[in-house]
Short mmCIF file of C-alpha atoms and ligand atoms in Angstrom, two decimals:
data_model
loop_
_atom_site.label_atom_id
_atom_site.label_comp_id
_atom_site.label_asym_id
_atom_site.label_seq_id
_atom_site.Cartn_x
_atom_site.Cartn_y
_atom_site.Cartn_z
CA MET O 36 -0.06 0.02 0.02
CA PRO O 37 1.62 3.25 -1.06
CA ALA O 38 1.93 6.01 1.50
CA GLU O 39 0.27 9.28 1.06
CA PRO O 40 2.77 11.70 -0.73
CA ALA O 41 1.96 14.38 1.83
CA SER O 42 3.71 12.36 4.57
CA PHE O 43 7.13 12.80 2.99
CA ASP O 44 9.28 15.86 3.18
CA PHE O 45 10.19 16.09 -0.50
CA SER O 46 10.50 19.84 -0.85
CA PRO O 47 13.92 21.26 -0.30
CA SER O 48 12.50 24.34 1.26
CA VAL O 49 11.02 22.31 4.09
CA ASN O 50 14.55 21.15 4.96
CA HIS O 51 15.89 24.68 4.58
CA ARG O 52 13.22 26.14 6.92
CA LEU O 53 14.06 23.59 9.62
CA LEU O 54 17.83 24.46 9.25
CA MET O 55 16.99 28.19 9.35
CA GLU O 56 15.00 27.77 12.63
CA HIS O 57 17.51 25.59 14.31
CA THR O 58 20.86 27.08 13.17
CA PRO O 59 22.20 29.57 15.77
CA ARG O 60 23.26 32.93 14.38
CA THR O 61 26.80 33.12 15.52
CA MET O 62 27.15 36.94 15.33
CA ALA O 63 23.71 38.13 16.43
CA PHE O 64 23.76 41.22 18.62
CA ASP O 65 24.03 40.25 22.28
CA GLY O 66 24.64 43.56 23.98
CA ALA O 67 27.90 42.49 25.63
CA ASP O 68 30.36 44.83 23.78
CA PRO O 69 28.59 46.72 21.14
CA ALA O 70 31.66 48.45 19.59
CA ALA O 71 33.54 45.21 19.29
CA TRP O 72 30.44 43.39 17.88
CA ARG O 73 29.92 46.15 15.32
CA ARG O 74 33.51 45.84 14.13
CA ARG O 75 33.52 42.08 13.87
CA LEU O 76 30.20 41.83 12.00
CA ARG O 77 31.02 44.61 9.55
CA ALA O 78 34.24 42.77 8.68
CA LYS O 79 32.25 39.50 8.43
CA VAL O 80 29.51 40.94 6.20
CA ALA O 81 32.25 42.41 3.90
CA GLU O 82 33.99 39.04 3.72
CA LEU O 83 30.74 37.18 2.84
CA LEU O 84 29.89 39.73 0.16
CA GLY O 85 32.93 38.22 -1.63
CA ARG O 86 36.15 39.19 -3.25
CA ARG O 87 36.65 42.81 -4.10
CA PRO O 88 38.66 44.12 -7.09
CA ALA O 89 42.35 44.14 -6.33
CA GLU O 90 42.65 47.85 -6.98
CA ARG O 91 40.73 51.11 -7.47
CA THR O 92 41.24 51.77 -11.15
CA ALA O 93 41.12 55.35 -12.46
CA LEU O 94 37.48 56.49 -12.61
CA ASN O 95 38.06 57.91 -16.11
CA VAL O 96 34.96 60.07 -15.82
CA ARG O 97 33.35 60.92 -19.20
CA SER O 98 30.48 63.49 -19.56
CA LEU O 99 27.72 62.60 -22.04
CA TRP O 100 25.29 65.45 -21.64
CA ARG O 101 24.16 68.27 -19.26
CA ARG O 102 20.77 70.11 -19.11
CA GLU O 103 18.72 72.29 -16.98
CA ALA O 104 15.55 70.80 -15.37
CA ALA O 105 13.00 72.42 -13.18
CA GLN O 106 14.62 71.11 -10.06
CA GLY O 107 18.13 71.85 -11.03
CA THR O 108 21.06 70.83 -13.33
CA ILE O 109 21.40 67.14 -14.41
CA GLU O 110 24.55 65.77 -16.05
CA LYS O 111 24.98 62.27 -17.34
CA ILE O 112 28.40 60.74 -16.84
CA VAL O 113 30.06 57.32 -17.14
CA PHE O 114 32.84 56.28 -14.68
CA THR O 115 34.77 53.02 -14.51
CA ALA O 116 34.17 50.95 -11.33
CA GLU O 117 36.67 48.27 -12.19
CA ARG O 118 38.20 46.82 -15.35
CA GLY O 119 35.39 45.90 -17.67
CA ALA O 120 32.64 47.51 -15.61
CA ASP O 121 31.58 51.07 -16.70
CA VAL O 122 28.81 52.83 -14.68
CA PRO O 123 26.35 55.36 -16.20
CA ALA O 124 25.19 57.90 -13.71
CA PHE O 125 23.23 61.06 -13.42
CA VAL O 126 24.82 63.85 -11.40
CA CYS O 127 21.94 66.04 -10.16
CA LEU O 128 22.50 69.47 -8.57
CA PRO O 129 19.53 71.16 -6.84
CA ALA O 130 18.50 74.60 -7.97
CA LYS O 131 17.27 75.57 -4.45
CA ALA O 132 20.53 74.85 -2.55
CA ARG O 133 24.09 76.10 -2.56
CA PRO O 134 27.15 73.99 -2.49
CA PRO O 135 28.69 72.20 -0.68
CA TYR O 136 25.70 69.90 -0.94
CA THR O 137 24.44 66.88 1.03
CA TRP O 138 24.49 64.06 -1.45
CA ALA O 139 22.24 61.08 -1.97
CA ILE O 140 23.54 58.10 -3.95
CA CYS O 141 20.31 56.66 -5.50
CA VAL O 142 19.98 53.16 -6.65
CA GLN O 143 16.93 51.65 -8.40
CA GLY O 144 15.72 48.13 -7.95
CA HIS O 145 14.47 45.50 -10.49
CA SER O 146 13.07 47.90 -13.15
CA THR O 147 14.03 49.35 -16.45
CA GLY O 148 16.92 51.31 -14.66
CA MET O 149 18.18 54.45 -13.39
CA HIS O 150 16.29 56.66 -16.01
CA ASN O 151 13.28 56.30 -13.55
CA SER O 152 15.29 58.30 -10.95
CA ILE O 153 14.99 61.45 -13.15
CA ALA O 154 11.73 60.48 -14.96
CA VAL O 155 13.08 60.32 -18.49
CA ASP O 156 12.89 57.75 -21.20
CA ARG O 157 15.75 55.25 -21.07
CA GLU O 158 16.70 55.30 -24.73
CA ASP O 159 16.06 59.07 -25.29
CA ASN O 160 16.89 60.86 -22.07
CA SER O 161 15.32 64.12 -23.38
CA VAL O 162 11.79 62.61 -23.37
CA PRO O 163 9.94 62.93 -20.01
CA ILE O 164 8.02 60.01 -18.64
CA ASP O 165 5.63 59.33 -15.71
CA VAL O 166 7.18 57.21 -12.99
CA PRO O 167 4.79 55.50 -10.54
CA GLY O 168 5.42 54.81 -6.91
CA ASP O 169 7.55 57.94 -6.13
CA ARG O 170 10.63 56.23 -7.84
CA ALA O 171 11.88 59.47 -9.36
CA TYR O 172 13.98 59.73 -6.34
CA ALA O 173 16.45 62.30 -7.70
CA LEU O 174 13.75 64.82 -8.57
CA THR O 175 12.30 64.69 -4.99
CA ALA O 176 15.78 64.83 -3.63
CA MET O 177 16.52 67.88 -5.54
CA GLU O 178 13.26 69.50 -4.55
CA SER O 179 14.37 68.87 -0.95
CA GLY O 180 17.68 70.54 -1.60
CA LEU O 181 19.83 67.47 -1.88
CA ALA O 182 22.17 66.70 -4.66
CA ALA O 183 21.89 63.13 -6.08
CA LEU O 184 24.23 60.69 -7.78
CA CYS O 185 22.04 58.14 -9.55
CA ILE O 186 23.98 55.04 -10.29
CA GLU O 187 22.91 52.25 -12.80
CA GLN O 188 23.10 48.97 -10.94
CA ARG O 189 24.69 45.84 -12.44
CA SER O 190 22.07 43.81 -14.47
CA PHE O 191 19.51 46.70 -14.54
CA GLY O 192 18.67 49.29 -17.11
CA GLU O 193 21.66 50.39 -19.28
CA ARG O 194 23.72 47.72 -17.55
CA ARG O 195 21.42 44.83 -18.42
CA GLU O 196 23.05 41.85 -20.01
CA GLN O 197 23.90 42.47 -23.68
CA VAL O 198 25.74 39.29 -24.49
CA GLN O 199 23.29 36.91 -26.30
CA GLU O 200 24.67 33.70 -24.91
CA THR O 201 24.39 34.93 -21.33
CA LYS O 202 20.93 36.50 -21.39
CA SER O 203 18.43 34.87 -19.07
CA PRO O 204 14.74 35.18 -18.43
CA SER O 205 15.27 37.04 -15.08
CA GLN O 206 17.46 40.12 -15.06
CA CYS O 207 20.12 38.96 -12.66
CA GLN O 208 20.31 35.12 -12.81
CA VAL O 209 23.32 34.60 -14.99
CA ALA O 210 25.32 37.55 -13.48
CA ALA O 211 24.53 36.45 -9.91
CA CYS O 212 25.56 32.85 -10.50
CA GLN O 213 28.70 33.77 -12.40
CA ALA O 214 29.67 36.00 -9.56
CA LEU O 215 29.37 33.09 -7.11
CA MET O 216 31.75 31.02 -9.21
CA LEU O 217 34.32 33.89 -9.03
CA GLY O 218 34.07 34.19 -5.11
CA ARG O 219 31.94 37.22 -5.48
CA THR O 220 28.23 38.19 -5.04
CA LEU O 221 26.16 40.47 -7.18
CA ILE O 222 25.26 42.41 -4.05
CA GLY O 223 28.97 42.82 -3.25
CA GLU O 224 29.61 44.12 -6.82
CA ARG O 225 26.71 46.64 -6.53
CA VAL O 226 28.09 47.86 -3.23
CA TRP O 227 31.53 48.22 -4.89
CA ASP O 228 29.89 50.56 -7.49
CA VAL O 229 28.47 52.67 -4.67
CA ASP O 230 31.95 52.67 -3.08
CA ARG O 231 33.35 53.95 -6.42
CA GLY O 232 30.52 56.57 -6.57
CA ILE O 233 31.76 57.99 -3.27
CA ASP O 234 35.28 58.07 -4.74
CA TYR O 235 33.76 60.11 -7.58
CA LEU O 236 31.90 62.49 -5.21
CA LEU O 237 34.99 63.10 -3.00
CA GLY O 238 36.83 64.32 -6.23
CA ARG O 239 34.42 67.15 -6.62
CA ASP O 240 34.51 70.49 -4.81
CA ASP O 241 30.79 70.75 -4.07
CA VAL O 242 30.39 67.87 -1.65
CA ARG O 243 30.01 67.76 2.08
CA ALA O 244 32.20 64.70 2.74
CA ASP O 245 30.43 64.15 6.00
CA ARG O 246 26.89 64.08 4.54
CA ILE O 247 27.02 61.43 1.67
CA GLY O 248 24.22 58.96 2.04
CA VAL O 249 22.64 56.10 0.06
CA MET O 250 19.03 55.26 -0.64
CA GLY O 251 16.94 53.18 -3.04
CA ASN O 252 13.81 51.01 -3.21
CA SER O 253 13.53 47.32 -3.35
CA GLY O 254 16.67 45.90 -5.06
CA GLY O 255 18.03 49.49 -4.42
CA GLY O 256 17.06 49.00 -0.74
CA THR O 257 19.18 45.83 -0.75
CA THR O 258 22.23 47.73 -1.97
CA SER O 259 21.56 50.55 0.41
CA LEU O 260 21.47 48.21 3.42
CA PHE O 261 24.67 46.33 2.53
CA ALA O 262 26.45 49.55 1.65
CA ALA O 263 25.53 50.91 4.97
CA ALA O 264 26.90 47.63 6.65
CA THR O 265 30.24 47.84 4.90
CA LEU O 266 31.21 51.40 3.65
CA ASP O 267 32.52 53.55 6.45
CA ARG O 268 32.27 56.80 4.34
CA LEU O 269 28.47 56.78 4.27
CA ALA O 270 26.83 59.24 6.68
CA TRP O 271 23.21 58.16 6.34
CA ALA O 272 21.17 55.38 4.76
CA MET O 273 17.44 55.12 3.64
CA PRO O 274 16.70 51.43 2.48
CA SER O 275 13.13 51.27 1.20
CA CYS O 276 10.95 48.12 0.86
CA TYR O 277 13.73 45.65 1.68
CA PHE O 278 14.32 45.78 5.46
CA CYS O 279 12.47 42.89 7.12
CA THR O 280 13.78 39.53 8.36
CA PHE O 281 15.48 37.29 5.96
CA ALA O 282 13.30 34.46 7.46
CA ALA O 283 9.99 36.10 6.47
CA SER O 284 11.08 37.67 3.15
CA ILE O 285 13.79 36.14 0.84
CA MET O 286 13.81 32.70 2.60
CA SER O 287 10.05 32.24 2.57
CA ILE O 288 8.82 34.19 -0.60
CA ARG O 289 10.32 33.80 -4.05
CA HIS O 290 12.93 36.52 -4.66
CA CYS O 291 15.50 37.27 -7.44
CA GLU O 292 18.73 35.31 -7.41
CA CYS O 293 20.67 38.56 -6.70
CA ASN O 294 19.40 38.60 -3.07
CA TYR O 295 21.44 35.71 -1.73
CA VAL O 296 24.76 35.83 0.16
CA PRO O 297 26.45 32.47 1.03
CA GLY O 298 26.46 31.72 4.71
CA LEU O 299 24.97 35.05 5.81
CA LEU O 300 22.02 33.75 7.79
CA THR O 301 24.26 31.47 9.86
CA CYS O 302 25.93 34.73 11.13
CA ALA O 303 23.20 37.32 11.43
CA GLU O 304 19.68 38.49 10.67
CA MET O 305 18.87 41.67 8.79
CA ALA O 306 18.49 43.89 11.91
CA ASP O 307 22.00 42.81 13.07
CA ILE O 308 23.44 43.85 9.66
CA LEU O 309 21.80 47.18 9.45
CA GLY O 310 22.45 47.59 13.21
CA THR O 311 26.18 47.87 12.48
CA PHE O 312 25.49 51.29 10.89
CA ALA O 313 24.66 52.64 14.34
CA PRO O 314 24.88 55.39 15.45
CA ARG O 315 24.58 56.89 11.99
CA PRO O 316 21.07 58.01 10.92
CA VAL O 317 18.92 55.54 9.14
CA VAL O 318 15.45 55.74 7.73
CA VAL O 319 13.65 52.44 7.03
CA VAL O 320 10.83 52.87 4.52
CA ALA O 321 8.18 50.09 4.19
CA GLY O 322 4.79 49.52 2.67
CA GLN O 323 1.87 48.41 4.86
CA LYS O 324 0.69 46.12 1.98
CA ASP O 325 4.11 44.96 0.67
CA ASP O 326 3.50 41.36 -0.18
CA ILE O 327 7.21 40.35 -0.59
CA PHE O 328 8.60 42.06 2.56
CA PRO O 329 5.72 41.47 5.06
CA ILE O 330 5.08 44.45 7.34
CA GLY O 331 4.77 42.39 10.52
CA ALA O 332 8.26 41.04 10.15
CA THR O 333 9.56 44.41 9.20
CA ARG O 334 8.16 45.96 12.33
CA GLN O 335 9.69 43.07 14.45
CA ALA O 336 13.02 43.61 12.75
CA PHE O 337 12.77 47.37 13.37
CA ASP O 338 12.20 46.73 17.05
CA GLU O 339 15.37 44.79 17.09
CA LEU O 340 17.12 47.53 15.15
CA GLN O 341 15.93 50.09 17.67
CA CYS O 342 17.47 48.04 20.53
CA ILE O 343 20.83 47.92 18.81
CA TYR O 344 20.77 51.62 18.12
CA ALA O 345 19.71 52.24 21.73
CA ALA O 346 22.88 50.28 22.87
CA PHE O 347 24.96 52.84 20.98
CA GLY O 348 23.03 55.68 22.59
CA ALA O 349 21.22 56.43 19.35
CA ALA O 350 17.67 55.06 19.66
CA ASP O 351 16.36 58.28 18.13
CA ARG O 352 18.56 58.00 15.06
CA CYS O 353 16.52 55.23 13.40
CA ARG O 354 13.12 55.74 12.05
CA LEU O 355 10.44 53.62 10.44
CA VAL O 356 8.27 55.20 7.76
CA VAL O 357 5.32 53.02 6.72
CA GLY O 358 3.36 54.04 3.68
CA PRO O 359 -0.20 52.89 3.16
CA GLU O 360 0.28 50.92 -0.02
CA GLY O 361 2.56 48.21 -1.28
CA HIS O 362 6.05 47.70 -2.60
CA ARG O 363 7.02 51.24 -3.58
CA PHE O 364 8.83 54.38 -2.24
CA TYR O 365 7.00 57.04 -0.24
CA ALA O 366 8.96 60.23 -1.02
CA ALA O 367 7.30 62.91 1.12
CA PRO O 368 7.34 61.15 4.55
CA ALA O 369 10.77 59.50 3.77
CA TRP O 370 12.66 62.61 2.85
CA GLN O 371 10.94 64.41 5.73
CA ALA O 372 12.14 61.78 8.24
CA LEU O 373 15.67 61.87 6.79
CA PHE O 374 15.90 65.62 7.09
CA GLU O 375 14.60 65.44 10.71
CA LEU O 376 17.39 62.98 11.55
CA ILE O 377 20.25 64.73 9.88
CA ASP O 378 19.21 68.33 10.32
CA GLY O 379 16.65 68.39 13.03
CA VAL O 380 14.37 70.18 10.59
CA THR O 381 11.53 69.53 8.11
CA PRO O 382 12.41 70.59 4.53
CA ARG O 383 10.13 72.73 2.51
CA PRO O 384 9.88 71.25 -1.00
CA ALA O 385 10.02 74.06 -3.66
ZN1 LIG W 1711 17.91 40.52 -9.16
#
C-alpha cells in the first residue's frame, strides 16, 4: 500500500526552513560589547559579500550631456568601477541649494533602470515619462535641496546583460551565478559601485564629505543596506521596501537570485546587519501592503534595530516610515524623516 505523498518531506525548502529555525546565528547582537560586535560583524559581512577588485582603477569620468531641469542641473556621466565595468550615472545639482551639498547616492531596484530616478525615457533621455510609486528619487531629492548621484546597478537598465549567450529570463540570474563562481556576489559588486561613486563624489568640490548617504527602493534598498553595513564613508542610509527579516522575506517568498549571500544567515539576521550602521542616521521605509517584505516582520526587525541603536545611545537615530500601499517608495514622509534626523528640521519642497 503506497504511502500518502504528503507524509514525506520532498520539498527542499522544508529542510531549509528547519535548518533556518535551528541554526544559531553566531554573530547576532548580544549587547555585551557593542563596539567590538559592530567591528566584527561589519568585517564578516564584507567578507561574505565576496572578493573585491584588487585595485581602485582610475575612474576615467566621461561626460555625455548636461541640461537644466525644473529642479536643477542634471549631467550624465560614465565612470569606470573596475576593469570591464563602466557605470552610467546622473549627477543632479539642486537649484534651491548652494554648495557644498548633502548628497544622496540613489539606486533603483528591479526595473528598467536609473532613468526612472529622473523620470526620462531610457533610450532618449530628453523625453519625460511618468514614474509611478515615487521612484523618481532624484527629482524629489533635488526638490528637498539634496544633490543626487544616480547609479545604474549591475544587471539593470543600461547595464542589463547584452551578450546574447548569457541572457536569461530574469534580469540577474546569470550575473548572480557567475559572480558566485568567482568568489563574489552580485550584491558585493553593486556595493563596490556605490563605493566608487563615493570616490567620484569626493573628487568634486561641491560635496560635504560628512553628508554622503545612500538610498533606494527594493533591489535599491538591498544595496543601500549592505552599503551601509560595509562602507564607512556613508553618513546616512534610507533602504526602502527591503528591510525585514530574511526568514520572512527572501527565505520564505520567491525573490530574485541576486538577493542571496552565501552563509549570511548562519551569522546574522537583517536587523543585526543594519544595526552595524549605528549610530549613524537610518530611515527604514516600508509599505503596509508589501507582499514580498511582510510588514509584520519588518516591524519586528525594526524593534530589534532600535534595541541595537539604543545600545549605541542612538535610539532616536533610526526611524520607520510605513506608507499605506505596497512595494514602492514614499517620497514625502521618507525625505521628511531623513531631514529630521540629519538636520533636525523639516524641509520645505519648492
Ligand atoms: Zn535581481
